[in-house]
Coordinates of C-alpha atoms and ligand atoms in Angstrom, one line a residue:
X1 CA -4.5 -10.7 33.6
X2 CA -0.5 -10.1 34.4
X3 CA 0.1 -11.1 38.0
X4 CA 1.8 -8.0 39.1
X5 CA -0.8 -5.8 37.4
X6 CA -3.6 -7.8 39.2
X7 CA -1.4 -7.5 42.6
X8 CA -0.8 -3.7 41.8
X9 CA -4.6 -3.4 41.8
X10 CA -5.2 -4.7 45.0
X11 CA -2.5 -3.0 46.9
X12 CA -4.3 0.5 45.9
X13 CA -6.9 -0.6 48.6
X14 CA -5.9 0.8 52.1
X15 CA -7.3 -2.4 54.3
X16 CA -5.2 -1.9 57.4
X17 CA -7.3 -3.8 60.3
X18 CA -7.8 -2.2 63.7
X19 CA -7.2 -4.3 67.1
X20 CA -9.2 -1.9 69.1
X21 CA -12.1 -2.0 66.6
X22 CA -15.3 -4.3 67.6
X23 CA -17.1 -3.9 63.9
X24 CA -16.6 -6.5 61.6
X25 CA -14.7 -6.5 59.4
X26 CA -12.6 -4.2 62.0
X27 CA -12.2 -1.4 59.4
X28 CA -14.9 -0.2 57.0
X29 CA -12.2 0.3 54.3
X30 CA -12.0 -3.4 53.9
X31 CA -15.3 -4.2 52.7
X32 CA -14.0 -2.1 49.4
X33 CA -11.5 -4.7 48.4
X34 CA -13.9 -7.3 49.2
X35 CA -16.4 -5.8 46.7
X36 CA -13.7 -5.4 44.3
X37 CA -12.9 -9.4 44.6
X38 CA -16.3 -10.3 44.5
X39 CA -17.0 -8.5 41.0
X40 CA -13.5 -9.9 39.7
X41 CA -14.1 -13.4 40.7
X42 CA -17.5 -13.2 38.8
X43 CA -15.6 -11.3 36.0
X44 CA -12.8 -14.2 35.6
X45 CA -15.9 -16.8 35.0
X46 CA -16.1 -18.1 38.8
X47 CA -19.8 -19.6 38.7
X48 CA -20.8 -18.9 42.4
X49 CA -19.5 -16.0 44.3
X50 CA -20.7 -14.7 47.9
X51 CA -19.7 -11.7 50.0
X52 CA -21.4 -12.4 53.3
X53 CA -22.2 -10.0 56.1
X54 CA -18.8 -10.7 57.8
X55 CA -16.6 -9.2 54.7
X56 CA -15.5 -12.7 53.5
X57 CA -15.8 -13.2 50.0
X58 CA -16.2 -17.0 48.7
X59 CA -15.9 -18.4 45.8
X60 CA -17.0 -21.9 44.3
X61 CA -16.1 -23.7 41.4
X62 CA -17.6 -27.0 40.5
X63 CA -15.4 -30.0 39.2
X64 CA -15.1 -30.4 35.4
X65 CA -16.7 -33.5 33.9
X66 CA -15.5 -36.5 35.4
X67 CA -13.8 -35.3 38.5
X68 CA -16.8 -34.7 40.6
X69 CA -15.5 -37.4 42.9
X70 CA -12.3 -35.8 43.7
X71 CA -12.1 -34.1 47.1
X72 CA -12.6 -30.5 47.4
X73 CA -9.7 -28.5 47.6
X74 CA -9.7 -24.9 49.1
X75 CA -7.3 -21.9 49.0
X76 CA -7.7 -19.0 51.4
X77 CA -5.6 -15.7 51.8
X78 CA -6.6 -12.4 53.8
X79 CA -7.3 -9.1 52.4
X80 CA -6.3 -6.9 55.7
X81 CA -2.7 -5.5 55.9
X82 CA -0.8 -5.2 59.4
X83 CA -1.9 -2.1 61.8
X84 CA 1.9 -2.2 62.5
X85 CA 2.6 0.0 59.2
X86 CA 0.8 2.4 57.5
X87 CA -1.0 0.8 54.4
X88 CA -2.6 3.8 52.9
X89 CA -1.6 5.6 49.3
X90 CA 0.7 2.3 48.8
X91 CA 2.9 3.5 46.1
X92 CA 4.7 0.4 44.5
X93 CA 8.2 0.9 43.1
X94 CA 9.2 -1.7 40.3
X95 CA 12.6 -2.5 39.3
X96 CA 13.4 -4.5 36.5
X97 CA 16.0 -6.8 36.2
X98 CA 16.8 -6.2 40.0
X99 CA 21.2 -6.0 40.5
X100 CA 20.9 -7.8 43.8
X101 CA 22.2 -4.6 45.7
X102 CA 20.9 -2.1 47.9
X103 CA 17.9 -0.3 46.8
X104 CA 17.6 3.3 47.7
X105 CA 13.7 3.9 48.1
X106 CA 12.3 7.0 47.0
X107 CA 11.5 8.3 51.0
X108 CA 15.5 8.0 51.5
X109 CA 15.4 4.6 53.3
X110 CA 17.9 1.6 51.8
X111 CA 16.6 -1.5 51.5
X112 CA 20.3 -3.5 52.4
X113 CA 21.5 -6.4 51.6
X114 CA 23.2 -6.5 55.1
X115 CA 19.7 -6.3 56.7
X116 CA 18.2 -8.6 54.0
X117 CA 20.9 -11.0 52.6
X118 CA 18.3 -13.1 50.8
X119 CA 18.1 -9.9 48.2
X120 CA 21.1 -11.3 46.3
X121 CA 19.3 -14.4 45.3
X122 CA 16.7 -12.2 43.6
X123 CA 19.0 -10.8 41.3
X124 CA 17.9 -10.9 37.5
X125 CA 14.2 -10.6 38.7
X126 CA 11.8 -7.5 38.8
X127 CA 11.7 -6.6 42.2
X128 CA 8.6 -4.7 43.8
X129 CA 9.2 -2.6 46.9
X130 CA 7.3 0.3 48.6
X131 CA 8.5 4.1 48.2
X132 CA 9.6 3.5 52.2
X133 CA 6.6 5.3 53.6
X134 CA 4.3 2.1 53.8
X135 CA 4.2 -1.4 53.8
X136 CA 3.5 -2.8 50.8
X137 CA 0.7 -5.2 51.3
X138 CA 2.1 -8.6 49.8
X139 CA 0.9 -10.1 53.2
X140 CA -1.5 -11.1 51.8
X141 CA -2.4 -9.0 48.9
X142 CA 0.2 -11.4 46.9
X143 CA -1.9 -14.6 48.2
X144 CA -5.4 -13.1 46.5
X145 CA -3.3 -12.3 43.1
X146 CA -1.8 -15.8 43.0
X147 CA -5.3 -17.4 44.0
X148 CA -7.3 -15.4 41.6
X149 CA -4.8 -15.8 38.9
X150 CA -4.4 -19.6 39.3
X151 CA -8.3 -19.6 39.4
X152 CA -8.4 -17.7 35.9
X153 CA -5.9 -20.0 34.5
X154 CA -7.5 -23.0 35.2
X155 CA -10.7 -21.9 33.7
X156 CA -9.5 -20.0 30.9
X157 CA -7.3 -23.4 29.9
X158 CA -9.8 -25.6 30.9
X159 CA -7.7 -27.7 33.1
X160 CA -9.6 -30.5 34.6
X161 CA -10.2 -30.2 38.4
X162 CA -12.1 -31.4 41.4
X163 CA -14.4 -29.0 43.6
X164 CA -12.6 -25.7 44.1
X165 CA -13.6 -23.4 46.9
X166 CA -11.5 -20.0 47.6
X167 CA -12.0 -17.6 50.3
X168 CA -10.7 -14.2 51.4
X169 CA -10.8 -13.1 54.6
X170 CA -10.7 -9.8 56.8
X171 CA -8.8 -9.4 59.8
X172 CA -6.2 -11.9 59.8
X173 CA -3.7 -9.8 61.2
X174 CA -5.8 -8.8 64.2
X175 CA -6.4 -12.8 64.9
X176 CA -10.0 -12.7 63.8
X177 CA -9.6 -14.0 60.4
X178 CA -11.2 -17.3 61.3
X179 CA -13.7 -16.0 63.9
X180 CA -16.7 -15.8 61.3
X181 CA -15.5 -18.4 58.6
X182 CA -17.9 -20.8 58.1
X183 CA -16.4 -24.2 57.2
X184 CA -19.5 -26.4 56.4
X185 CA -20.6 -23.6 53.8
X186 CA -16.9 -23.6 52.4
X187 CA -17.4 -27.0 52.0
X188 CA -13.7 -28.0 51.4
X189 CA -12.2 -31.1 52.6
X190 CA -9.0 -29.3 53.1
X191 CA -7.3 -26.0 52.0
X192 CA -3.8 -24.0 51.8
X193 CA -3.6 -20.5 53.3
X194 CA -1.3 -18.6 50.7
X195 CA 0.1 -16.4 53.3
X196 CA 3.7 -17.4 53.8
X197 CA 7.4 -16.1 52.9
X198 CA 8.9 -17.5 49.9
X199 CA 7.8 -19.1 47.1
X200 CA 9.4 -22.4 48.1
X201 CA 8.1 -22.5 51.6
X202 CA 5.7 -24.5 53.3
X203 CA 4.5 -24.7 57.2
X204 CA 2.3 -26.9 59.1
X205 CA 3.2 -26.0 62.3
X206 CA 2.5 -23.0 63.9
X207 CA 2.8 -21.8 67.9
X208 CA 0.3 -23.0 70.6
X209 CA -0.7 -19.6 72.2
X210 CA -2.0 -18.7 75.3
X211 CA -2.7 -15.0 77.0
X212 CA -2.2 -14.5 80.3
X213 CA -3.6 -11.3 82.0
X214 CA -2.4 -10.9 85.7
X215 CA -3.9 -8.2 88.5
X216 CA -2.0 -7.4 91.4
X217 CA -3.7 -5.6 94.3
X218 CA -1.5 -3.8 96.7
X219 CA -1.8 -2.3 99.9
X220 CA -1.0 1.4 100.1
X221 CA 0.0 3.0 103.3
X222 CA 2.3 6.0 104.4
X223 CA 5.8 4.7 103.3
X224 CA 7.0 6.1 106.7
X225 CA 4.6 3.6 108.5
X226 CA 4.8 0.8 106.1
X227 CA 6.8 -1.7 107.6
X228 CA 5.4 -5.3 107.1
X229 CA 2.2 -3.9 106.2
X230 CA 2.7 -2.2 102.7
X231 CA 2.4 -4.6 99.5
X232 CA 3.9 -2.6 96.4
X233 CA 1.6 -3.9 93.5
X234 CA 4.6 -2.3 91.2
X235 CA 7.3 -4.2 93.1
X236 CA 5.3 -7.4 92.9
X237 CA 4.9 -7.2 89.3
X238 CA 8.6 -6.9 89.0
X239 CA 9.2 -9.6 91.2
X240 CA 6.8 -11.9 88.9
X241 CA 8.8 -10.7 86.1
X242 CA 11.9 -12.1 87.9
X243 CA 10.6 -15.2 88.5
X244 CA 10.0 -16.3 84.7
X245 CA 13.0 -17.7 82.9
X246 CA 15.0 -14.5 81.5
X247 CA 16.1 -16.1 78.4
X248 CA 12.6 -17.3 77.6
X249 CA 12.0 -14.0 76.0
X250 CA 11.1 -13.2 72.1
X251 CA 14.7 -11.6 72.0
X252 CA 16.7 -14.6 73.0
X253 CA 14.5 -17.3 71.1
X254 CA 13.6 -18.6 67.7
X255 CA 13.1 -22.0 65.7
X256 CA 11.3 -24.4 67.8
X257 CA 12.0 -22.3 71.3
X258 CA 9.3 -20.9 73.0
X259 CA 8.7 -18.0 75.1
X260 CA 6.7 -15.6 77.7
X261 CA 6.3 -12.5 76.4
X262 CA 5.4 -9.4 78.6
X263 CA 3.3 -7.3 76.2
X264 CA 2.1 -4.7 78.8
X265 CA 2.7 -3.6 82.3
X266 CA 1.4 -0.7 84.3
X267 CA 0.6 -0.1 88.0
X268 CA 1.8 1.8 91.3
X269 CA 1.8 1.0 94.4
X270 CA -1.6 0.0 95.1
X271 CA -2.7 -1.7 91.7
X272 CA -0.6 -3.4 88.7
X273 CA -1.5 -4.9 85.8
X274 CA 0.2 -7.5 83.5
X275 CA -0.4 -9.0 80.4
X276 CA 2.0 -11.9 78.7
X277 CA 1.6 -14.0 75.9
X278 CA 2.9 -17.5 76.0
X279 CA 3.9 -19.4 73.0
X280 CA 5.6 -22.8 72.3
X281 CA 5.3 -25.2 69.2
X282 CA 5.5 -28.3 71.7
X283 CA 2.3 -28.8 73.2
X284 CA 3.9 -30.3 76.2
X285 CA 6.1 -27.4 76.7
X286 CA 3.0 -25.2 76.5
X287 CA 1.2 -26.6 79.3
X288 CA 4.3 -26.7 81.3
X289 CA 4.9 -22.7 80.7
X290 CA 1.0 -22.3 81.8
X291 CA 2.0 -24.3 84.9
X292 CA 5.1 -22.4 85.7
X293 CA 2.9 -19.0 85.2
X294 CA 0.4 -20.4 87.8
X295 CA 3.3 -21.8 90.2
X296 CA 5.1 -18.3 90.3
X297 CA 1.5 -17.0 90.7
X298 CA 0.6 -19.2 93.9
X299 CA 4.1 -18.5 95.3
X300 CA 3.6 -14.5 95.6
X301 CA 0.1 -15.3 96.9
X302 CA 1.5 -17.6 99.4
X303 CA 4.1 -14.6 100.3
X304 CA 1.8 -11.6 100.2
X305 CA -1.5 -13.2 101.1
X306 CA -4.3 -14.7 99.0
X307 CA -5.8 -12.8 96.2
X308 CA -2.8 -10.2 95.9
X309 CA -2.1 -11.7 92.5
X310 CA -4.8 -13.0 90.1
X311 CA -4.3 -14.9 86.7
X312 CA -6.7 -15.4 83.7
X313 CA -5.1 -17.9 81.5
X314 CA -6.9 -18.3 78.0
X315 CA -5.9 -20.3 75.1
X316 CA -6.0 -18.3 71.9
X317 CA -5.1 -21.5 69.1
X318 CA -3.1 -24.7 68.9
X319 CA -0.3 -25.9 66.7
X320 CA -2.0 -27.1 63.2
X321 CA 0.5 -29.7 63.4
X322 CA -1.6 -32.0 65.7
X323 CA -4.4 -31.8 62.7
X324 CA -2.4 -31.9 59.3
X325 CA -0.2 -34.8 60.3
X326 CA -3.5 -36.8 60.3
X327 CA -3.8 -35.6 56.4
X328 CA -0.1 -36.4 55.4
X329 CA -1.0 -36.1 51.5
X330 CA -1.5 -32.2 52.5
X331 CA 2.6 -31.7 53.2
X332 CA 3.5 -34.6 50.6
X333 CA 1.9 -32.7 47.7
X334 CA 3.0 -29.7 48.0
X335 CA 6.5 -30.5 48.4
X336 CA 6.1 -32.6 45.3
X337 CA 4.6 -29.7 43.2
X338 CA 7.2 -27.4 44.7
X339 CA 10.1 -29.7 43.9
X340 CA 8.3 -30.4 40.5
X341 CA 8.9 -26.4 39.8
X342 CA 12.4 -26.8 40.5
X343 CA 12.5 -25.3 43.9
X344 CA 13.9 -26.8 47.3
X345 CA 11.0 -27.0 49.6
X346 CA 11.6 -25.4 52.8
X347 CA 9.5 -26.7 55.7
X348 CA 9.6 -23.9 58.6
X349 CA 7.8 -24.0 61.9
X350 CA 6.0 -20.4 61.9
X351 CA 6.4 -18.4 64.8
X352 CA 3.0 -17.3 65.3
X353 CA -0.1 -18.4 64.0
X354 CA -2.2 -18.4 60.8
X355 CA -5.7 -18.3 59.8
X356 CA -4.8 -22.3 59.1
X357 CA -4.0 -23.0 62.7
X358 CA -7.7 -21.8 63.9
X359 CA -9.2 -23.3 60.7
X360 CA -7.3 -26.6 61.1
X361 CA -9.1 -27.1 64.7
X362 CA -12.6 -25.9 63.1
X363 CA -12.3 -28.8 61.0
X364 CA -10.6 -27.6 57.8
X365 CA -6.8 -29.0 57.8
X366 CA -4.8 -25.7 56.3
X367 CA -1.3 -25.5 56.2
X368 CA 0.4 -22.6 54.8
X369 CA 1.9 -21.9 51.4
X370 CA 4.4 -19.2 50.5
X371 CA 3.5 -16.1 48.2
X372 CA 7.3 -15.0 47.6
X373 CA 7.2 -12.2 49.7
X374 CA 9.3 -10.6 52.4
X375 CA 9.8 -8.4 55.3
X376 CA 6.2 -8.3 55.8
X377 CA 4.6 -5.8 58.2
X378 CA 6.9 -2.9 57.6
X379 CA 8.4 -0.4 55.0
X380 CA 11.0 -2.8 53.8
X381 CA 8.5 -5.2 52.5
X382 CA 8.7 -6.6 49.0
X383 CA 8.4 -9.3 46.8
X384 CA 9.4 -10.2 43.2
X385 CA 7.0 -11.0 40.0
X386 CA 8.6 -14.2 39.3
X387 CA 8.2 -15.4 43.1
X388 CA 4.3 -14.5 42.6
X389 CA 4.4 -16.2 39.2
X390 CA 5.7 -19.4 40.9
X391 CA 3.5 -19.2 43.8
X392 CA 0.8 -19.1 41.5
X393 CA 2.3 -22.3 39.8
X394 CA 2.1 -24.1 43.1
X395 CA -1.5 -23.4 43.4
X396 CA -1.7 -24.7 39.9
X397 CA 0.0 -27.8 40.5
X398 CA -1.8 -28.4 43.4
X399 CA -5.1 -28.3 41.7
X400 CA -3.8 -30.5 39.0
X401 CA -2.6 -32.9 41.6
X402 CA -5.5 -33.6 43.5
X403 CA -7.7 -33.8 40.2
X404 CA -5.1 -36.7 39.6
X405 CA -6.3 -38.9 42.1
Ligands
ZN501 ZN1 -0.5 -12.7 56.5

């Protein structure tokens, strides 16, 4: 099947995940795409397919004759789309032979070269956008389309391959994609998530991530009689925020620079609550940031009395580089395949996490490949048919490479 047609089939499904839901998957609508994919994998000839109770679709293709000793290779993509924008009634706009200039979306918004300078490099390709009212869902339905198309080609063309394992997960966008992933059942020695940016992108690094929940207990008395008695929790919250380095926030950082991000704050005189996320690629700096947070809280308690401020620090995920470094072939082979396709591999540190960062620590080393998409999580999301085809070629190339050893 044509890769764009396949992608179009997937974006028709609304699969927005929901952070506040306690269900698995977080939204029932994700089941529909899961069932569709289960049926499609069977239809293209994947011998063993399972949709489990958590909404994860697994597929296994045994090695071709003589390749049984090859290491088992996995490919993973996620079915849900970000709750940051609507994913309902997505209307794909297809522009053949795109001229590399501004695109007026049907809803009136302009996908502009000024905001997205890389658009110029996509001239001559078939550009796929939304109508400006929803996201597109290339993140990560393009990844699914690329994996399914690659597997279809492997099976149709009888390309020799080792054991292959594929999985499509729900709820990646709300950080739960790996929660119920069964690494043992999946059975791959290592895998790639296909969930990145341009088709030449490659990532083996994510943030180390922690959350910090802070509660401040104030002392509320009549402001007229408050001298040396009142502890204004709201003001203590402001003081705490001012004790953290002002330039180390998401607004002022990029590349390998970490940050403290005040995600939410609420309060009054008697109590206040703050919620931070702490991020850094370097484990050492990450630990130092958590120490800074503890010290700030300790200083405030020294000043206002023990128990005024409480801190709950919780690690969310770690930089997968520590794990992937031990399996150099994962990055080396991906770079080689991307280069063989005439592209220049671009290794970028992910300023976030991927399912792969959790999976790597669960025993499945898992770098991330590009899908060919851009401007995720909003109405300007776009991708090209050629980018998808190349990302699919990367998957096929890796399957060939791991069958050759
Ligand atoms: Zn994604």
